[in-house]
Amino acid sequence: MDFHLLELFVRSATFELDNREIYRTARPYCVYLNGRLVMSNRTENVFSLYHLLPGTGYTVLLESGGEQRECVFRTPDESILLDVRRFGAVGDGVTPSTAAVQAAVLSCPAGGTVYFPRGIFLTGPLFLKSGITLYLEEGAVLLGETDREKYPLLPGVTLSANENDEYYLGTWEGNPLTSYASLLTGIEVNNVNITGQGTIDANAQNGDWWVQAKVKRGAWRPRVLFLCRCCNIRVQGVTFRNSYAWTIHPYFSKQIRLLDSSILNYELSPNTDGIDPESCEDVQIIGVRISVGDDCIAIKSGKRFMGEKQKMPSAGIIVRNCLLERGHGGVVIGSEVSAGVQDVRVSQCLLNNTDRGMRIKTRRGRGSSCILDNILFENVHMDGVLTPFVINMFYFCDPDGHSKYVWEKSPMPVSDETPRVGRLLCRDVTCVNCSVAGAFFYGLPEMPIACVELENILISFRPDAQKGFPAMMDQIEMTEKMGLFACNVKQLRLKRVKIEGYEGRRLITDAVEQLDEEE
């Protein structure tokens, strides 16, 4: 059983098994650190080691079924370790510690670590600094203040001194709008690590953040972690809970690594997406468990204003060995994607009880730069996903979402308002206990989906399937056990696609220019 060192930190390290198994391996394994047993009967494909010392050599041995593999590494040096308690932070869950923790962060030199011991540290928004590590010990909790008056504002748009350029900070659902600062906010910071076995709990359920969630009150809701124009940010091990809105939101950022962490929000909490990279490049989400009240992972690139102004698509996104549970969508592209999304690869992921699995959503008005292309979804297992595969180019979002302009099924003129969906490839995917539809692909009549390829796909329906809408769009009917639906698709390629337990026709196609099917 081979494995490799995925990411190395000053006091921790993350590893990944080299296999094609989905999220877990069938062969349990044990892990030894310098000859000492530290894990037994482990099955997850990704694991992490903690309590390491800086500047120290280690040997990790993985043993399974009599086979052994070894990895030798040395942790980086650390300039200093600063305990937040020495700055006045009190871990009793009652005493406000915002100023003390912020002082520790600002005092930490490059290469240093801000250390959170076991305890509950009540805090308002904190601002990150380049070149440092936050290390949360097991049992350490950063607990968000419930009073929104303690959250500074991030202005959406500020005119620069030359009265021409603009400076963007606050953002809400793809537009530059004033929002509250997040519990952890990074503005143009680089080389930051957030690691450990602790918890970052926004505590939103005990405030008024979910009351009239779609109404702006003071400013738009914050995130738990917001990264604005940042580079080389790594998150490892930490659990994020009870978010105000989207949980982790990298924004116009590069080289983001989210590893072996958990994101847990209440099932009915509004807009509490797990991870939403927006206009980001080189993002890796590996070994993460997400169970939230909205989309688990949603890849975005802004609405029309930011998409055309900044012209930065999201590109180079890797999602691997993740457990995605209960959200509206497992891995979603959209709907705020006016600058486009390219080169997304999802593999070895387990999706349980999400409404949709692989989900692309856009609409007229996103613009001609909204090009969604080269999306690969492979070696994935879904269980209890209502509709595993969805492309919806009539998504009814925004104030005009239910207007005729959005829902009209007759061709409209192609213009600079027209989005495009290129190639989607799904292969080696098993979907069991589905309910609503196996696949639902609905392109625009004036701009059909370019190419959908399904290869080595098994879809089966649960006997007691309930009716539902396969996509969030107007003028469609509720369905149950519908096989594969495709409308306005240039090329539909099906290779070894098996659908079991469907009702009615296996394939329902309309305006599909080329259909190639191979048993």
Short mmCIF file of C-alpha atoms in Angstrom, two decimals:
data_model
loop_
_atom_site.label_atom_id
_atom_site.label_comp_id
_atom_site.label_asym_id
_atom_site.label_seq_id
_atom_site.Cartn_x
_atom_site.Cartn_y
_atom_site.Cartn_z
CA MET A 1 0.00 0.00 0.00
CA ASP A 2 1.91 3.03 -1.24
CA PHE A 3 1.43 6.53 0.13
CA HIS A 4 3.05 9.93 -0.18
CA LEU A 5 3.57 13.10 1.83
CA LEU A 6 0.93 15.53 0.59
CA GLU A 7 1.77 18.67 2.59
CA LEU A 8 4.29 19.37 5.33
CA PHE A 9 3.86 21.96 8.09
CA VAL A 10 5.96 23.04 11.05
CA ARG A 11 4.07 20.90 13.57
CA SER A 12 1.98 18.58 11.41
CA ALA A 13 1.90 16.70 8.11
CA THR A 14 -0.74 15.27 5.78
CA PHE A 15 -0.41 12.06 3.75
CA GLU A 16 -2.43 10.40 0.99
CA LEU A 17 -2.65 6.79 -0.07
CA ASP A 18 -1.76 6.01 -3.68
CA ASN A 19 -4.83 4.10 -4.85
CA ARG A 20 -8.04 4.51 -6.84
CA GLU A 21 -10.39 3.60 -4.01
CA ILE A 22 -13.10 6.10 -3.15
CA TYR A 23 -12.45 8.11 0.04
CA ARG A 24 -11.64 4.97 2.03
CA THR A 25 -9.54 1.90 1.43
CA ALA A 26 -10.89 -1.62 1.88
CA ARG A 27 -7.66 -2.60 3.64
CA PRO A 28 -7.28 -0.99 7.09
CA TYR A 29 -3.80 0.22 7.90
CA CYS A 30 -1.69 1.22 10.89
CA VAL A 31 0.67 4.19 11.11
CA TYR A 32 3.92 4.29 13.08
CA LEU A 33 5.82 7.49 13.79
CA ASN A 34 9.48 6.91 14.63
CA GLY A 35 8.58 3.34 15.58
CA ARG A 36 5.62 4.28 17.80
CA LEU A 37 2.09 3.22 16.85
CA VAL A 38 -0.02 6.38 16.42
CA MET A 39 -2.96 5.10 14.33
CA SER A 40 -4.59 1.70 14.01
CA ASN A 41 -7.33 0.32 11.74
CA ARG A 42 -7.41 3.54 9.75
CA THR A 43 -9.33 3.43 6.45
CA GLU A 44 -9.47 7.01 5.09
CA ASN A 45 -7.26 7.65 2.07
CA VAL A 46 -5.99 10.87 3.66
CA PHE A 47 -4.53 11.13 7.16
CA SER A 48 -2.57 13.68 9.17
CA LEU A 49 -0.06 13.60 12.02
CA TYR A 50 0.11 16.29 14.68
CA HIS A 51 2.22 17.25 17.69
CA LEU A 52 5.39 17.21 15.60
CA LEU A 53 8.35 19.38 16.53
CA PRO A 54 9.87 22.02 14.24
CA GLY A 55 13.15 21.30 12.52
CA THR A 56 12.98 17.59 13.34
CA GLY A 57 13.42 14.47 11.24
CA TYR A 58 10.70 11.81 11.23
CA THR A 59 10.07 8.39 9.76
CA VAL A 60 6.48 7.37 9.06
CA LEU A 61 5.79 3.68 8.47
CA LEU A 62 2.46 2.50 7.09
CA GLU A 63 1.60 -1.18 7.61
CA SER A 64 -1.30 -3.08 6.02
CA GLY A 65 -1.76 -6.82 5.63
CA GLY A 66 1.88 -7.53 6.30
CA GLU A 67 3.08 -4.93 3.76
CA GLN A 68 5.06 -1.92 4.91
CA ARG A 69 5.89 1.38 3.27
CA GLU A 70 8.07 4.15 4.67
CA CYS A 71 8.33 7.92 4.28
CA VAL A 72 11.16 10.04 5.71
CA PHE A 73 10.85 13.81 6.11
CA ARG A 74 12.02 16.77 8.17
CA THR A 75 9.71 19.51 9.47
CA PRO A 76 10.55 23.14 8.65
CA ASP A 77 12.11 25.38 11.25
CA GLU A 78 9.99 27.73 13.34
CA SER A 79 11.08 31.24 14.30
CA ILE A 80 8.94 31.46 17.46
CA LEU A 81 5.85 30.02 19.16
CA LEU A 82 3.44 32.57 20.66
CA ASP A 83 0.76 31.32 23.06
CA VAL A 84 -2.35 33.53 22.83
CA ARG A 85 -2.79 33.28 26.63
CA ARG A 86 0.39 35.31 27.15
CA PHE A 87 -1.31 38.17 25.29
CA GLY A 88 -4.33 38.06 27.58
CA ALA A 89 -6.63 35.63 25.76
CA VAL A 90 -8.85 33.66 28.14
CA GLY A 91 -10.18 30.29 27.07
CA ASP A 92 -13.29 30.23 29.23
CA GLY A 93 -15.81 30.80 26.42
CA VAL A 94 -17.10 33.96 28.10
CA THR A 95 -14.30 36.52 28.26
CA PRO A 96 -13.90 38.44 24.96
CA SER A 97 -10.42 37.77 23.57
CA THR A 98 -10.48 39.54 20.21
CA ALA A 99 -7.85 42.16 21.00
CA ALA A 100 -5.54 39.66 22.70
CA VAL A 101 -5.63 37.18 19.82
CA GLN A 102 -5.22 39.94 17.22
CA ALA A 103 -2.20 41.23 19.15
CA ALA A 104 -0.63 37.78 19.04
CA VAL A 105 -1.21 37.54 15.28
CA LEU A 106 0.24 40.99 14.58
CA SER A 107 3.22 40.34 16.86
CA CYS A 108 4.15 37.06 15.20
CA PRO A 109 7.20 37.29 12.91
CA ALA A 110 7.55 35.45 9.61
CA GLY A 111 8.02 31.74 10.18
CA GLY A 112 6.34 31.91 13.57
CA THR A 113 3.31 30.15 15.03
CA VAL A 114 0.37 31.57 16.97
CA TYR A 115 -0.65 28.78 19.32
CA PHE A 116 -4.16 28.12 20.70
CA PRO A 117 -4.18 25.62 23.59
CA ARG A 118 -7.24 23.72 24.74
CA GLY A 119 -10.02 26.14 25.66
CA ILE A 120 -12.85 28.20 24.16
CA PHE A 121 -11.69 31.63 22.98
CA LEU A 122 -14.57 34.03 22.36
CA THR A 123 -13.62 36.43 19.60
CA GLY A 124 -14.87 38.77 16.94
CA PRO A 125 -13.30 39.01 13.47
CA LEU A 126 -9.54 38.51 13.25
CA PHE A 127 -7.29 39.65 10.42
CA LEU A 128 -4.47 37.41 9.22
CA LYS A 129 -0.85 38.35 8.56
CA SER A 130 1.55 36.96 5.95
CA GLY A 131 4.12 34.30 6.76
CA ILE A 132 2.63 32.82 9.92
CA THR A 133 0.92 29.67 11.15
CA LEU A 134 -2.15 29.43 13.36
CA TYR A 135 -2.06 26.14 15.27
CA LEU A 136 -5.21 25.06 17.10
CA GLU A 137 -4.60 22.30 19.59
CA GLU A 138 -7.18 19.55 19.95
CA GLY A 139 -9.89 20.99 22.18
CA ALA A 140 -9.12 24.58 21.18
CA VAL A 141 -12.14 26.50 19.88
CA LEU A 142 -12.33 29.92 18.29
CA LEU A 143 -15.92 30.91 19.08
CA GLY A 144 -17.53 33.77 17.17
CA GLU A 145 -19.23 36.68 18.89
CA THR A 146 -22.99 36.76 18.30
CA ASP A 147 -23.39 40.56 18.28
CA ARG A 148 -23.07 41.86 14.70
CA GLU A 149 -22.10 45.29 16.08
CA LYS A 150 -18.73 43.74 16.95
CA TYR A 151 -18.06 42.89 13.29
CA PRO A 152 -16.29 45.58 11.23
CA LEU A 153 -17.52 46.34 7.72
CA LEU A 154 -15.61 45.54 4.54
CA PRO A 155 -16.62 48.16 1.92
CA GLY A 156 -17.64 46.64 -1.39
CA VAL A 157 -16.19 49.30 -3.73
CA THR A 158 -13.78 52.11 -2.89
CA LEU A 159 -12.67 54.57 -5.57
CA SER A 160 -8.89 54.86 -5.81
CA ALA A 161 -7.04 58.16 -5.53
CA ASN A 162 -6.80 58.44 -9.32
CA GLU A 163 -10.62 58.43 -9.41
CA ASN A 164 -10.49 55.72 -12.04
CA ASP A 165 -9.47 52.41 -10.49
CA GLU A 166 -11.53 50.68 -7.84
CA TYR A 167 -10.57 48.69 -4.76
CA TYR A 168 -12.76 45.73 -3.85
CA LEU A 169 -13.09 44.20 -0.38
CA GLY A 170 -16.62 43.21 0.62
CA THR A 171 -18.52 40.80 -1.57
CA TRP A 172 -21.88 39.06 -1.61
CA GLU A 173 -22.98 36.38 -4.06
CA GLY A 174 -20.76 37.53 -6.91
CA ASN A 175 -21.09 41.32 -6.55
CA PRO A 176 -18.79 43.81 -4.75
CA LEU A 177 -21.09 44.70 -1.87
CA THR A 178 -20.32 45.77 1.68
CA SER A 179 -20.21 42.80 4.02
CA TYR A 180 -19.25 42.14 7.59
CA ALA A 181 -15.67 41.03 8.16
CA SER A 182 -15.38 37.28 8.55
CA LEU A 183 -14.25 35.48 11.68
CA LEU A 184 -10.89 34.98 9.94
CA THR A 185 -10.13 37.48 7.17
CA GLY A 186 -7.08 37.54 4.96
CA ILE A 187 -6.55 40.60 2.72
CA GLU A 188 -3.63 40.21 0.29
CA VAL A 189 -1.71 37.93 2.63
CA ASN A 190 0.66 35.19 1.51
CA ASN A 191 2.11 32.00 2.99
CA VAL A 192 -0.36 31.46 5.82
CA ASN A 193 -1.15 28.11 7.46
CA ILE A 194 -4.19 27.29 9.61
CA THR A 195 -3.60 23.87 11.13
CA GLY A 196 -4.33 21.60 14.04
CA GLN A 197 -7.16 19.53 15.45
CA GLY A 198 -9.13 22.42 16.91
CA THR A 199 -12.41 24.03 15.88
CA ILE A 200 -13.40 27.38 14.39
CA ASP A 201 -17.04 27.83 15.38
CA ALA A 202 -18.81 30.91 14.01
CA ASN A 203 -21.62 30.37 16.53
CA ALA A 204 -24.12 31.74 14.02
CA GLN A 205 -27.05 29.74 15.39
CA ASN A 206 -26.90 31.77 18.60
CA GLY A 207 -26.99 35.13 16.82
CA ASP A 208 -29.43 36.63 14.35
CA TRP A 209 -27.42 35.79 11.23
CA TRP A 210 -29.96 33.29 9.91
CA VAL A 211 -32.97 35.54 10.56
CA GLN A 212 -34.22 37.13 7.32
CA ALA A 213 -31.10 35.76 5.71
CA LYS A 214 -31.80 37.31 2.30
CA VAL A 215 -32.29 40.81 3.75
CA LYS A 216 -29.30 43.10 4.14
CA ARG A 217 -29.12 44.34 7.72
CA GLY A 218 -26.19 46.69 8.27
CA ALA A 219 -24.17 44.73 5.72
CA TRP A 220 -24.22 41.31 4.10
CA ARG A 221 -23.37 38.27 6.18
CA PRO A 222 -19.73 37.29 6.77
CA ARG A 223 -17.97 34.00 6.15
CA VAL A 224 -15.94 31.94 8.61
CA LEU A 225 -12.77 32.22 6.51
CA PHE A 226 -12.51 34.86 3.78
CA LEU A 227 -9.36 35.14 1.64
CA CYS A 228 -9.20 38.19 -0.62
CA ARG A 229 -6.36 38.31 -3.19
CA CYS A 230 -4.25 35.88 -1.18
CA CYS A 231 -1.61 33.38 -2.27
CA ASN A 232 -0.35 30.11 -0.81
CA ILE A 233 -2.87 29.60 1.99
CA ARG A 234 -3.08 26.13 3.54
CA VAL A 235 -5.78 24.81 5.87
CA GLN A 236 -5.26 21.44 7.52
CA GLY A 237 -7.14 19.42 10.11
CA VAL A 238 -9.35 22.17 11.51
CA THR A 239 -13.13 21.76 11.89
CA PHE A 240 -15.31 24.69 10.76
CA ARG A 241 -18.81 24.89 12.22
CA ASN A 242 -22.00 26.95 12.28
CA SER A 243 -21.18 29.44 9.56
CA TYR A 244 -23.00 32.74 9.06
CA ALA A 245 -23.18 32.15 5.27
CA TRP A 246 -20.60 30.54 2.95
CA THR A 247 -18.03 28.87 5.17
CA ILE A 248 -14.68 29.12 3.36
CA HIS A 249 -14.52 31.70 0.58
CA PRO A 250 -11.25 32.19 -1.33
CA TYR A 251 -11.72 35.26 -3.57
CA PHE A 252 -9.36 36.20 -6.44
CA SER A 253 -6.75 34.03 -4.75
CA LYS A 254 -4.14 31.47 -5.85
CA GLN A 255 -2.52 28.33 -4.48
CA ILE A 256 -5.16 27.38 -1.94
CA ARG A 257 -4.86 24.03 -0.15
CA LEU A 258 -7.71 22.66 1.99
CA LEU A 259 -6.70 19.33 3.50
CA ASP A 260 -8.13 16.70 5.86
CA SER A 261 -10.56 19.17 7.44
CA SER A 262 -14.28 19.17 8.27
CA ILE A 263 -17.04 21.68 7.54
CA LEU A 264 -20.25 21.10 9.49
CA ASN A 265 -23.33 23.33 9.31
CA TYR A 266 -26.96 22.74 10.23
CA GLU A 267 -29.06 21.15 7.52
CA LEU A 268 -31.49 24.08 7.30
CA SER A 269 -28.96 26.88 7.78
CA PRO A 270 -29.31 29.34 4.86
CA ASN A 271 -26.61 29.70 2.19
CA THR A 272 -24.04 27.90 4.30
CA ASP A 273 -22.02 26.49 1.41
CA GLY A 274 -18.91 24.59 2.41
CA ILE A 275 -16.11 25.84 0.14
CA ASP A 276 -16.68 28.45 -2.59
CA PRO A 277 -13.56 29.33 -4.59
CA GLU A 278 -14.41 32.46 -6.59
CA SER A 279 -12.12 33.60 -9.42
CA CYS A 280 -9.33 31.43 -8.00
CA GLU A 281 -6.46 29.52 -9.58
CA ASP A 282 -4.76 26.35 -8.39
CA VAL A 283 -7.10 25.17 -5.64
CA GLN A 284 -6.81 21.71 -4.08
CA ILE A 285 -9.54 20.31 -1.82
CA ILE A 286 -8.33 16.92 -0.61
CA GLY A 287 -9.59 14.67 2.17
CA VAL A 288 -12.27 17.12 3.36
CA ARG A 289 -15.61 16.15 4.90
CA ILE A 290 -18.47 18.59 4.22
CA SER A 291 -22.03 18.46 5.57
CA VAL A 292 -23.87 21.76 5.17
CA GLY A 293 -27.14 23.58 4.49
CA ASP A 294 -26.44 24.43 0.84
CA ASP A 295 -23.88 23.37 -1.79
CA CYS A 296 -20.91 21.44 -0.43
CA ILE A 297 -18.42 22.88 -2.93
CA ALA A 298 -19.44 25.66 -5.34
CA ILE A 299 -16.92 26.98 -7.86
CA LYS A 300 -17.64 30.55 -8.95
CA SER A 301 -16.22 33.56 -10.81
CA GLY A 302 -18.58 36.43 -10.03
CA LYS A 303 -21.63 37.98 -11.59
CA ARG A 304 -21.50 40.12 -14.70
CA PHE A 305 -19.87 43.26 -13.25
CA MET A 306 -16.90 41.51 -11.61
CA GLY A 307 -16.61 38.90 -14.35
CA GLU A 308 -16.20 41.54 -17.04
CA LYS A 309 -14.23 44.00 -14.89
CA GLN A 310 -11.62 41.56 -13.57
CA LYS A 311 -11.89 38.80 -16.21
CA MET A 312 -10.45 36.15 -13.88
CA PRO A 313 -11.96 32.68 -14.32
CA SER A 314 -11.64 29.94 -11.76
CA ALA A 315 -9.19 27.39 -13.13
CA GLY A 316 -7.12 24.43 -12.03
CA ILE A 317 -9.47 23.11 -9.33
CA ILE A 318 -8.82 19.63 -7.88
CA VAL A 319 -11.30 17.90 -5.55
CA ARG A 320 -10.15 14.46 -4.38
CA ASN A 321 -10.87 11.91 -1.65
CA CYS A 322 -13.65 14.02 -0.12
CA LEU A 323 -16.84 13.03 1.70
CA LEU A 324 -19.69 15.31 0.65
CA GLU A 325 -22.94 14.90 2.55
CA ARG A 326 -26.44 16.31 2.64
CA GLY A 327 -25.98 19.60 0.75
CA HIS A 328 -28.02 20.88 -2.17
CA GLY A 329 -25.17 19.93 -4.50
CA GLY A 330 -22.00 17.90 -4.11
CA VAL A 331 -19.61 19.65 -6.50
CA VAL A 332 -21.25 22.63 -8.17
CA ILE A 333 -20.13 25.05 -10.85
CA GLY A 334 -22.15 28.25 -10.68
CA SER A 335 -24.23 30.08 -10.73
CA GLU A 336 -22.13 33.25 -10.38
CA VAL A 337 -19.64 32.32 -13.11
CA SER A 338 -19.48 35.32 -15.45
CA ALA A 339 -15.70 35.06 -15.87
CA GLY A 340 -15.91 31.33 -16.57
CA VAL A 341 -14.65 28.10 -15.00
CA GLN A 342 -12.07 25.84 -16.60
CA ASP A 343 -10.12 22.69 -15.81
CA VAL A 344 -11.94 21.13 -12.88
CA ARG A 345 -11.15 17.56 -11.82
CA VAL A 346 -13.20 15.70 -9.22
CA SER A 347 -12.11 12.16 -8.29
CA GLN A 348 -12.32 9.50 -5.56
CA CYS A 349 -15.16 11.32 -3.79
CA LEU A 350 -18.09 9.86 -1.87
CA LEU A 351 -21.39 11.77 -2.08
CA ASN A 352 -24.18 10.89 0.35
CA ASN A 353 -27.74 12.27 0.33
CA THR A 354 -27.12 15.48 -1.58
CA ASP A 355 -29.90 16.83 -3.79
CA ARG A 356 -27.61 16.77 -6.83
CA GLY A 357 -24.15 15.35 -7.39
CA MET A 358 -22.26 16.98 -10.24
CA ARG A 359 -24.15 20.25 -10.85
CA ILE A 360 -23.58 23.02 -13.39
CA LYS A 361 -25.91 26.01 -13.15
CA THR A 362 -25.94 29.20 -15.19
CA ARG A 363 -28.44 31.40 -17.04
CA ARG A 364 -28.85 34.05 -19.69
CA GLY A 365 -27.23 37.28 -18.55
CA ARG A 366 -24.06 35.74 -17.17
CA GLY A 367 -22.29 36.96 -20.33
CA SER A 368 -20.15 35.65 -23.16
CA SER A 369 -17.11 35.29 -20.86
CA CYS A 370 -19.11 32.72 -18.91
CA ILE A 371 -17.47 29.68 -20.51
CA LEU A 372 -17.65 26.51 -18.43
CA ASP A 373 -15.32 23.97 -19.98
CA ASN A 374 -13.12 20.93 -19.41
CA ILE A 375 -14.93 19.50 -16.40
CA LEU A 376 -13.92 15.96 -15.38
CA PHE A 377 -15.87 13.94 -12.82
CA GLU A 378 -14.44 10.43 -12.36
CA ASN A 379 -14.15 7.50 -9.99
CA VAL A 380 -16.97 8.72 -7.74
CA HIS A 381 -19.66 6.93 -5.71
CA MET A 382 -23.04 8.51 -4.93
CA ASP A 383 -25.61 7.12 -2.51
CA GLY A 384 -29.04 8.70 -2.02
CA VAL A 385 -28.32 11.59 -4.39
CA LEU A 386 -31.67 12.67 -5.84
CA THR A 387 -30.31 13.58 -9.30
CA PRO A 388 -26.64 12.67 -9.84
CA PHE A 389 -25.81 14.72 -12.98
CA VAL A 390 -27.27 18.15 -13.79
CA ILE A 391 -26.50 20.90 -16.29
CA ASN A 392 -29.05 23.70 -16.01
CA MET A 393 -28.71 26.78 -18.21
CA PHE A 394 -32.06 28.19 -17.00
CA TYR A 395 -31.18 28.55 -13.32
CA PHE A 396 -33.77 30.86 -11.74
CA CYS A 397 -31.50 32.99 -9.54
CA ASP A 398 -31.32 36.77 -8.97
CA PRO A 399 -34.21 39.29 -8.82
CA ASP A 400 -35.13 38.63 -12.46
CA GLY A 401 -34.70 34.87 -12.16
CA HIS A 402 -38.35 34.10 -12.87
CA SER A 403 -38.63 36.48 -15.82
CA LYS A 404 -39.37 35.34 -19.37
CA TYR A 405 -35.85 36.36 -20.36
CA VAL A 406 -34.50 33.58 -18.12
CA TRP A 407 -37.12 30.84 -18.64
CA GLU A 408 -37.95 31.27 -22.34
CA LYS A 409 -37.40 27.90 -24.06
CA SER A 410 -37.50 29.31 -27.61
CA PRO A 411 -34.20 30.58 -29.07
CA MET A 412 -33.18 34.11 -28.24
CA PRO A 413 -30.50 36.12 -30.07
CA VAL A 414 -26.91 35.18 -29.20
CA SER A 415 -25.28 38.24 -27.66
CA ASP A 416 -22.73 39.28 -25.08
CA GLU A 417 -25.31 38.12 -22.51
CA THR A 418 -25.13 34.47 -23.61
CA PRO A 419 -23.20 31.92 -21.48
CA ARG A 420 -21.58 28.75 -22.86
CA VAL A 421 -21.09 25.24 -21.51
CA GLY A 422 -18.31 23.26 -23.20
CA ARG A 423 -17.23 19.69 -22.43
CA LEU A 424 -18.27 17.63 -19.42
CA LEU A 425 -16.80 14.15 -18.99
CA CYS A 426 -18.11 11.78 -16.29
CA ARG A 427 -16.63 8.30 -16.08
CA ASP A 428 -16.42 5.41 -13.64
CA VAL A 429 -19.28 6.68 -11.47
CA THR A 430 -21.76 4.57 -9.50
CA CYS A 431 -25.02 6.15 -8.33
CA VAL A 432 -27.36 4.11 -6.10
CA ASN A 433 -30.66 4.94 -4.37
CA CYS A 434 -31.45 7.84 -6.70
CA SER A 435 -34.96 9.30 -6.76
CA VAL A 436 -35.77 12.11 -9.18
CA ALA A 437 -33.67 11.58 -12.32
CA GLY A 438 -30.47 9.88 -13.34
CA ALA A 439 -29.18 12.80 -15.42
CA PHE A 440 -30.72 16.09 -16.51
CA PHE A 441 -28.98 18.22 -19.15
CA TYR A 442 -30.83 21.31 -20.40
CA GLY A 443 -28.91 23.74 -22.60
CA LEU A 444 -30.05 26.99 -24.13
CA PRO A 445 -31.69 26.60 -27.55
CA GLU A 446 -29.53 29.42 -28.93
CA MET A 447 -26.37 28.04 -27.24
CA PRO A 448 -26.58 24.26 -26.76
CA ILE A 449 -24.25 22.40 -24.42
CA ALA A 450 -21.22 21.50 -26.55
CA CYS A 451 -20.45 17.97 -25.37
CA VAL A 452 -21.50 15.59 -22.59
CA GLU A 453 -19.71 12.26 -22.27
CA LEU A 454 -20.80 9.56 -19.83
CA GLU A 455 -18.60 6.47 -19.64
CA ASN A 456 -18.85 3.46 -17.30
CA ILE A 457 -21.83 4.84 -15.40
CA LEU A 458 -24.29 2.89 -13.24
CA ILE A 459 -27.47 4.60 -12.06
CA SER A 460 -30.11 2.81 -9.96
CA PHE A 461 -33.25 4.13 -8.30
CA ARG A 462 -34.65 3.39 -4.89
CA PRO A 463 -38.03 1.58 -5.01
CA ASP A 464 -39.74 4.20 -2.81
CA ALA A 465 -38.44 7.21 -4.76
CA GLN A 466 -40.30 10.47 -4.19
CA LYS A 467 -41.04 13.11 -6.81
CA GLY A 468 -38.93 16.23 -7.06
CA PHE A 469 -37.57 18.81 -9.47
CA PRO A 470 -34.41 17.61 -11.22
CA ALA A 471 -33.17 21.20 -11.58
CA MET A 472 -34.03 24.64 -10.22
CA MET A 473 -35.67 26.16 -13.29
CA ASP A 474 -39.14 27.29 -14.29
CA GLN A 475 -41.59 25.41 -16.52
CA ILE A 476 -40.47 21.86 -15.77
CA GLU A 477 -42.47 19.17 -14.03
CA MET A 478 -41.63 17.13 -10.98
CA THR A 479 -40.35 13.68 -11.82
CA GLU A 480 -39.45 10.40 -10.20
CA LYS A 481 -37.25 7.63 -11.56
CA MET A 482 -36.66 9.52 -14.81
CA GLY A 483 -33.72 8.02 -16.69
CA LEU A 484 -31.54 10.39 -18.72
CA PHE A 485 -32.94 13.67 -20.06
CA ALA A 486 -31.01 15.80 -22.57
CA CYS A 487 -32.26 18.88 -24.40
CA ASN A 488 -30.25 21.33 -26.51
CA VAL A 489 -27.01 19.36 -26.56
CA LYS A 490 -24.71 19.30 -29.57
CA GLN A 491 -23.01 16.00 -28.78
CA LEU A 492 -24.10 13.34 -26.29
CA ARG A 493 -21.78 10.35 -25.96
CA LEU A 494 -22.86 7.36 -23.87
CA LYS A 495 -20.48 4.47 -23.35
CA ARG A 496 -21.49 1.62 -21.07
CA VAL A 497 -24.20 3.65 -19.28
CA LYS A 498 -26.53 1.40 -17.29
CA ILE A 499 -29.74 2.71 -15.75
CA GLU A 500 -31.77 0.43 -13.48
CA GLY A 501 -35.24 0.90 -11.98
CA TYR A 502 -36.27 3.84 -14.14
CA GLU A 503 -39.84 4.43 -15.26
CA GLY A 504 -40.91 5.44 -18.75
CA ARG A 505 -38.25 5.91 -21.38
CA ARG A 506 -34.61 5.29 -20.57
CA LEU A 507 -33.43 8.20 -22.73
CA ILE A 508 -35.47 11.34 -23.30
CA THR A 509 -33.80 13.58 -25.83
CA ASP A 510 -34.82 16.75 -27.64
CA ALA A 511 -32.64 18.85 -29.95
CA VAL A 512 -29.61 16.60 -29.47
CA GLU A 513 -27.60 17.07 -32.65
CA GLN A 514 -25.44 13.94 -32.30
CA LEU A 515 -26.12 10.94 -30.07
CA ASP A 516 -23.46 8.21 -29.89
CA GLU A 517 -24.18 5.23 -27.68
CA GLU A 518 -22.02 2.17 -27.08
CA GLU A 519 -23.00 -0.71 -24.86
#
